[in-house]
Amino acid sequence: MIVQPYVKTSLSPGSGVVTYYLTESGVIPPLEQLGFNIVGYGCMTCIGNSGGLDENIVNAIESNDLVCCGVLSGNRNFEGRIHPNTRANYLASPLLVIAYAIAGRVDIDFETEPLAKRADGSVVFLRDIWPTRAEIHEVERTYVIPAMFKEVYSRIETGSGMWQTLDAPAGIFNRA
């Protein structure tokens, strides 16, 4: 399966911990194959910092007054939030964001319409690739472990070597 070239994709995990468990569970390579590459963290995509659209697509949108949309798993969906040319925006779960990207449209009925076609011409429905709750629980149990969060966040105030070399004079905001 592929994402159509007119669909802009990006991945902005909430933190490095999320990247860690997505990587460890083997999810990152198939996401990257679909074009969902990590472009930053947190609100990177939802505030429009994931990069521009192809110039030909922008020209087509503007010259034809098209109402184009974004589908994101963020928490805000108002016009122009993720890009000035996305006038309709929809919130969805991360799995549905990927499904809509593969479908290349938002007016699909996932129950009755195929999501995509395989190279051999056979159709793929969303139900064919949707993970079961048990599969999701197993990934969570195996890869999203409390020790990982404790390890990462135990170093949060230490910072990197570069951070440690910053001169921070004592004052009312920094009491050395």
PDB file of C-alpha atoms in Angstrom:
ATOM      1  CA  MET A   1       0.000   0.000   0.000  1.00  0.00           C
ATOM      2  CA  ILE A   2       1.058   3.565  -0.621  1.00  0.00           C
ATOM      3  CA  VAL A   3      -0.015   7.071   0.270  1.00  0.00           C
ATOM      4  CA  GLN A   4      -1.025   9.134  -2.747  1.00  0.00           C
ATOM      5  CA  PRO A   5       1.485  11.854  -3.726  1.00  0.00           C
ATOM      6  CA  TYR A   6      -1.067  14.611  -3.065  1.00  0.00           C
ATOM      7  CA  VAL A   7      -1.273  13.593   0.605  1.00  0.00           C
ATOM      8  CA  LYS A   8       1.182  15.312   2.961  1.00  0.00           C
ATOM      9  CA  THR A   9       2.343  13.081   5.790  1.00  0.00           C
ATOM     10  CA  SER A  10       4.329  13.730   8.945  1.00  0.00           C
ATOM     11  CA  LEU A  11       4.832  12.209  12.375  1.00  0.00           C
ATOM     12  CA  SER A  12       5.313  14.301  15.515  1.00  0.00           C
ATOM     13  CA  PRO A  13       5.412  12.017  18.561  1.00  0.00           C
ATOM     14  CA  GLY A  14       4.608  13.548  21.920  1.00  0.00           C
ATOM     15  CA  SER A  15       8.106  12.830  23.217  1.00  0.00           C
ATOM     16  CA  GLY A  16      11.297  10.872  22.712  1.00  0.00           C
ATOM     17  CA  VAL A  17       9.806   8.123  24.858  1.00  0.00           C
ATOM     18  CA  VAL A  18       7.067   7.622  22.272  1.00  0.00           C
ATOM     19  CA  THR A  19       9.715   7.393  19.538  1.00  0.00           C
ATOM     20  CA  TYR A  20      11.526   4.806  21.639  1.00  0.00           C
ATOM     21  CA  TYR A  21       8.572   2.472  22.011  1.00  0.00           C
ATOM     22  CA  LEU A  22       7.445   2.964  18.410  1.00  0.00           C
ATOM     23  CA  THR A  23      10.975   2.051  17.301  1.00  0.00           C
ATOM     24  CA  GLU A  24      11.366  -0.886  19.688  1.00  0.00           C
ATOM     25  CA  SER A  25       7.991  -2.338  18.703  1.00  0.00           C
ATOM     26  CA  GLY A  26       8.871  -2.222  14.997  1.00  0.00           C
ATOM     27  CA  VAL A  27       6.238   0.375  14.077  1.00  0.00           C
ATOM     28  CA  ILE A  28       8.581   3.082  12.731  1.00  0.00           C
ATOM     29  CA  PRO A  29       9.775   1.290   9.534  1.00  0.00           C
ATOM     30  CA  PRO A  30       6.263   0.695   8.111  1.00  0.00           C
ATOM     31  CA  LEU A  31       5.269   4.249   9.048  1.00  0.00           C
ATOM     32  CA  GLU A  32       8.331   5.610   7.260  1.00  0.00           C
ATOM     33  CA  GLN A  33       7.563   3.436   4.241  1.00  0.00           C
ATOM     34  CA  LEU A  34       4.197   5.220   4.041  1.00  0.00           C
ATOM     35  CA  GLY A  35       5.896   8.617   4.372  1.00  0.00           C
ATOM     36  CA  PHE A  36       5.170   9.201   8.052  1.00  0.00           C
ATOM     37  CA  ASN A  37       8.659  10.361   9.006  1.00  0.00           C
ATOM     38  CA  ILE A  38       9.419  12.029  12.313  1.00  0.00           C
ATOM     39  CA  VAL A  39       9.563  15.783  11.685  1.00  0.00           C
ATOM     40  CA  GLY A  40       9.746  16.906  15.306  1.00  0.00           C
ATOM     41  CA  TYR A  41       8.004  16.467  18.618  1.00  0.00           C
ATOM     42  CA  GLY A  42       4.845  17.610  20.322  1.00  0.00           C
ATOM     43  CA  CYS A  43       2.853  20.188  18.395  1.00  0.00           C
ATOM     44  CA  MET A  44       5.239  20.267  15.433  1.00  0.00           C
ATOM     45  CA  THR A  45       2.615  19.187  12.889  1.00  0.00           C
ATOM     46  CA  CYS A  46      -0.487  20.647  14.499  1.00  0.00           C
ATOM     47  CA  ILE A  47       0.940  24.185  14.466  1.00  0.00           C
ATOM     48  CA  GLY A  48       2.099  23.953  10.877  1.00  0.00           C
ATOM     49  CA  ASN A  49       5.821  23.350  11.390  1.00  0.00           C
ATOM     50  CA  SER A  50       6.084  20.052   9.531  1.00  0.00           C
ATOM     51  CA  GLY A  51       7.109  21.603   6.227  1.00  0.00           C
ATOM     52  CA  GLY A  52       5.328  23.045   3.263  1.00  0.00           C
ATOM     53  CA  LEU A  53       3.223  21.505   0.547  1.00  0.00           C
ATOM     54  CA  ASP A  54       4.485  20.774  -2.944  1.00  0.00           C
ATOM     55  CA  GLU A  55       4.325  23.977  -5.011  1.00  0.00           C
ATOM     56  CA  ASN A  56       2.230  22.289  -7.728  1.00  0.00           C
ATOM     57  CA  ILE A  57      -0.330  21.229  -5.136  1.00  0.00           C
ATOM     58  CA  VAL A  58      -0.478  24.732  -3.643  1.00  0.00           C
ATOM     59  CA  ASN A  59      -0.955  26.208  -7.135  1.00  0.00           C
ATOM     60  CA  ALA A  60      -3.779  23.754  -7.887  1.00  0.00           C
ATOM     61  CA  ILE A  61      -5.485  24.537  -4.566  1.00  0.00           C
ATOM     62  CA  GLU A  62      -5.251  28.289  -4.991  1.00  0.00           C
ATOM     63  CA  SER A  63      -6.081  28.520  -8.698  1.00  0.00           C
ATOM     64  CA  ASN A  64      -9.132  26.256  -8.337  1.00  0.00           C
ATOM     65  CA  ASP A  65     -10.283  27.552  -4.934  1.00  0.00           C
ATOM     66  CA  LEU A  66     -10.223  23.990  -3.598  1.00  0.00           C
ATOM     67  CA  VAL A  67     -11.293  23.173  -0.071  1.00  0.00           C
ATOM     68  CA  CYS A  68      -8.563  20.812   1.033  1.00  0.00           C
ATOM     69  CA  CYS A  69      -8.387  19.131   4.378  1.00  0.00           C
ATOM     70  CA  GLY A  70      -6.064  17.830   6.997  1.00  0.00           C
ATOM     71  CA  VAL A  71      -6.600  14.784   9.175  1.00  0.00           C
ATOM     72  CA  LEU A  72      -4.575  14.833  12.354  1.00  0.00           C
ATOM     73  CA  SER A  73      -4.441  13.241  15.764  1.00  0.00           C
ATOM     74  CA  GLY A  74      -3.758  16.530  17.521  1.00  0.00           C
ATOM     75  CA  ASN A  75      -6.162  18.425  19.698  1.00  0.00           C
ATOM     76  CA  ARG A  76      -7.202  21.375  17.522  1.00  0.00           C
ATOM     77  CA  ASN A  77      -8.680  21.445  14.073  1.00  0.00           C
ATOM     78  CA  PHE A  78      -9.507  24.995  13.047  1.00  0.00           C
ATOM     79  CA  GLU A  79      -8.989  26.347   9.540  1.00  0.00           C
ATOM     80  CA  GLY A  80      -5.370  27.013   8.626  1.00  0.00           C
ATOM     81  CA  ARG A  81      -3.944  25.567  11.846  1.00  0.00           C
ATOM     82  CA  ILE A  82      -1.688  22.999  10.200  1.00  0.00           C
ATOM     83  CA  HIS A  83      -1.342  24.830   6.873  1.00  0.00           C
ATOM     84  CA  PRO A  84      -2.916  27.959   5.359  1.00  0.00           C
ATOM     85  CA  ASN A  85      -4.325  25.875   2.493  1.00  0.00           C
ATOM     86  CA  THR A  86      -6.164  23.354   4.660  1.00  0.00           C
ATOM     87  CA  ARG A  87      -9.578  24.865   5.151  1.00  0.00           C
ATOM     88  CA  ALA A  88     -11.262  21.742   6.545  1.00  0.00           C
ATOM     89  CA  ASN A  89      -9.535  19.774   9.274  1.00  0.00           C
ATOM     90  CA  TYR A  90     -10.552  16.613  11.068  1.00  0.00           C
ATOM     91  CA  LEU A  91      -9.373  15.011  14.287  1.00  0.00           C
ATOM     92  CA  ALA A  92      -8.920  11.242  14.335  1.00  0.00           C
ATOM     93  CA  SER A  93      -7.004   8.542  16.156  1.00  0.00           C
ATOM     94  CA  PRO A  94      -3.458   7.943  14.869  1.00  0.00           C
ATOM     95  CA  LEU A  95      -4.576   4.701  13.197  1.00  0.00           C
ATOM     96  CA  LEU A  96      -7.382   6.473  11.354  1.00  0.00           C
ATOM     97  CA  VAL A  97      -5.030   9.273  10.267  1.00  0.00           C
ATOM     98  CA  ILE A  98      -2.936   6.617   8.538  1.00  0.00           C
ATOM     99  CA  ALA A  99      -6.020   4.962   7.047  1.00  0.00           C
ATOM    100  CA  TYR A 100      -7.287   8.248   5.576  1.00  0.00           C
ATOM    101  CA  ALA A 101      -3.811   8.953   4.172  1.00  0.00           C
ATOM    102  CA  ILE A 102      -3.761   5.560   2.432  1.00  0.00           C
ATOM    103  CA  ALA A 103      -7.303   6.087   1.135  1.00  0.00           C
ATOM    104  CA  GLY A 104      -6.347   9.564  -0.067  1.00  0.00           C
ATOM    105  CA  ARG A 105      -9.767  10.945   0.828  1.00  0.00           C
ATOM    106  CA  VAL A 106     -12.003  11.612   3.816  1.00  0.00           C
ATOM    107  CA  ASP A 107     -15.340  10.704   2.266  1.00  0.00           C
ATOM    108  CA  ILE A 108     -14.657   6.970   2.407  1.00  0.00           C
ATOM    109  CA  ASP A 109     -16.958   4.479   4.115  1.00  0.00           C
ATOM    110  CA  PHE A 110     -14.433   2.135   5.720  1.00  0.00           C
ATOM    111  CA  GLU A 111     -17.105  -0.513   6.263  1.00  0.00           C
ATOM    112  CA  THR A 112     -18.045  -0.905   2.596  1.00  0.00           C
ATOM    113  CA  GLU A 113     -15.235   0.607   0.514  1.00  0.00           C
ATOM    114  CA  PRO A 114     -11.725  -0.764   0.107  1.00  0.00           C
ATOM    115  CA  LEU A 115      -8.901   1.248   1.579  1.00  0.00           C
ATOM    116  CA  ALA A 116      -6.460   0.346  -1.181  1.00  0.00           C
ATOM    117  CA  LYS A 117      -5.494  -2.241  -3.762  1.00  0.00           C
ATOM    118  CA  ARG A 118      -2.565  -4.612  -3.532  1.00  0.00           C
ATOM    119  CA  ALA A 119      -0.098  -4.967  -6.394  1.00  0.00           C
ATOM    120  CA  ASP A 120      -2.007  -8.078  -7.547  1.00  0.00           C
ATOM    121  CA  GLY A 121      -5.243  -6.053  -7.785  1.00  0.00           C
ATOM    122  CA  SER A 122      -6.929  -7.535  -4.729  1.00  0.00           C
ATOM    123  CA  VAL A 123      -8.566  -5.052  -2.386  1.00  0.00           C
ATOM    124  CA  VAL A 124      -7.675  -4.255   1.205  1.00  0.00           C
ATOM    125  CA  PHE A 125     -10.328  -3.119   3.639  1.00  0.00           C
ATOM    126  CA  LEU A 126      -9.546  -1.302   6.864  1.00  0.00           C
ATOM    127  CA  ARG A 127     -10.777  -4.344   8.806  1.00  0.00           C
ATOM    128  CA  ASP A 128      -8.043  -6.420   7.119  1.00  0.00           C
ATOM    129  CA  ILE A 129      -5.225  -4.373   8.634  1.00  0.00           C
ATOM    130  CA  TRP A 130      -6.795  -2.965  11.816  1.00  0.00           C
ATOM    131  CA  PRO A 131      -5.027  -4.423  14.881  1.00  0.00           C
ATOM    132  CA  THR A 132      -7.084  -6.253  17.457  1.00  0.00           C
ATOM    133  CA  ARG A 133      -7.302  -4.892  20.985  1.00  0.00           C
ATOM    134  CA  ALA A 134      -5.261  -7.915  22.116  1.00  0.00           C
ATOM    135  CA  GLU A 135      -2.483  -7.047  19.631  1.00  0.00           C
ATOM    136  CA  ILE A 136      -2.397  -3.464  20.870  1.00  0.00           C
ATOM    137  CA  HIS A 137      -2.340  -4.596  24.515  1.00  0.00           C
ATOM    138  CA  GLU A 138       0.556  -6.951  23.789  1.00  0.00           C
ATOM    139  CA  VAL A 139       2.619  -4.156  22.219  1.00  0.00           C
ATOM    140  CA  GLU A 140       1.792  -1.881  25.148  1.00  0.00           C
ATOM    141  CA  ARG A 141       2.668  -4.588  27.689  1.00  0.00           C
ATOM    142  CA  THR A 142       5.942  -5.414  25.962  1.00  0.00           C
ATOM    143  CA  TYR A 143       7.227  -2.011  24.891  1.00  0.00           C
ATOM    144  CA  VAL A 144       5.516   0.735  26.876  1.00  0.00           C
ATOM    145  CA  ILE A 145       7.086  -0.085  30.197  1.00  0.00           C
ATOM    146  CA  PRO A 146       7.221   2.149  33.291  1.00  0.00           C
ATOM    147  CA  ALA A 147      10.987   1.670  33.700  1.00  0.00           C
ATOM    148  CA  MET A 148      11.543   3.327  30.326  1.00  0.00           C
ATOM    149  CA  PHE A 149       9.689   6.463  31.445  1.00  0.00           C
ATOM    150  CA  LYS A 150      11.552   6.521  34.762  1.00  0.00           C
ATOM    151  CA  GLU A 151      14.902   6.206  32.969  1.00  0.00           C
ATOM    152  CA  VAL A 152      14.208   8.974  30.453  1.00  0.00           C
ATOM    153  CA  TYR A 153      12.636  11.393  32.902  1.00  0.00           C
ATOM    154  CA  SER A 154      15.262  10.791  35.606  1.00  0.00           C
ATOM    155  CA  ARG A 155      17.699  12.704  33.380  1.00  0.00           C
ATOM    156  CA  ILE A 156      15.343  15.530  32.458  1.00  0.00           C
ATOM    157  CA  GLU A 157      16.927  18.112  34.782  1.00  0.00           C
ATOM    158  CA  THR A 158      20.483  17.054  33.992  1.00  0.00           C
ATOM    159  CA  GLY A 159      20.404  17.854  30.298  1.00  0.00           C
ATOM    160  CA  SER A 160      23.133  17.188  27.777  1.00  0.00           C
ATOM    161  CA  GLY A 161      26.818  18.055  28.059  1.00  0.00           C
ATOM    162  CA  MET A 162      26.182  21.204  26.045  1.00  0.00           C
ATOM    163  CA  TRP A 163      23.393  22.188  28.439  1.00  0.00           C
ATOM    164  CA  GLN A 164      25.723  21.684  31.400  1.00  0.00           C
ATOM    165  CA  THR A 165      28.327  24.071  29.916  1.00  0.00           C
ATOM    166  CA  LEU A 166      25.889  26.988  29.628  1.00  0.00           C
ATOM    167  CA  ASP A 167      26.774  29.919  31.844  1.00  0.00           C
ATOM    168  CA  ALA A 168      23.845  30.637  34.125  1.00  0.00           C
ATOM    169  CA  PRO A 169      24.717  33.408  36.566  1.00  0.00           C
ATOM    170  CA  ALA A 170      22.982  33.425  39.913  1.00  0.00           C
ATOM    171  CA  GLY A 171      20.097  35.840  40.279  1.00  0.00           C
ATOM    172  CA  ILE A 172      16.456  36.036  41.244  1.00  0.00           C
ATOM    173  CA  PHE A 173      15.533  33.392  38.636  1.00  0.00           C
ATOM    174  CA  ASN A 174      18.522  31.106  39.207  1.00  0.00           C
ATOM    175  CA  ARG A 175      19.749  30.561  42.713  1.00  0.00           C
ATOM    176  CA  ALA A 176      23.033  28.733  42.364  1.00  0.00           C
TER     177      ALA A 176
END
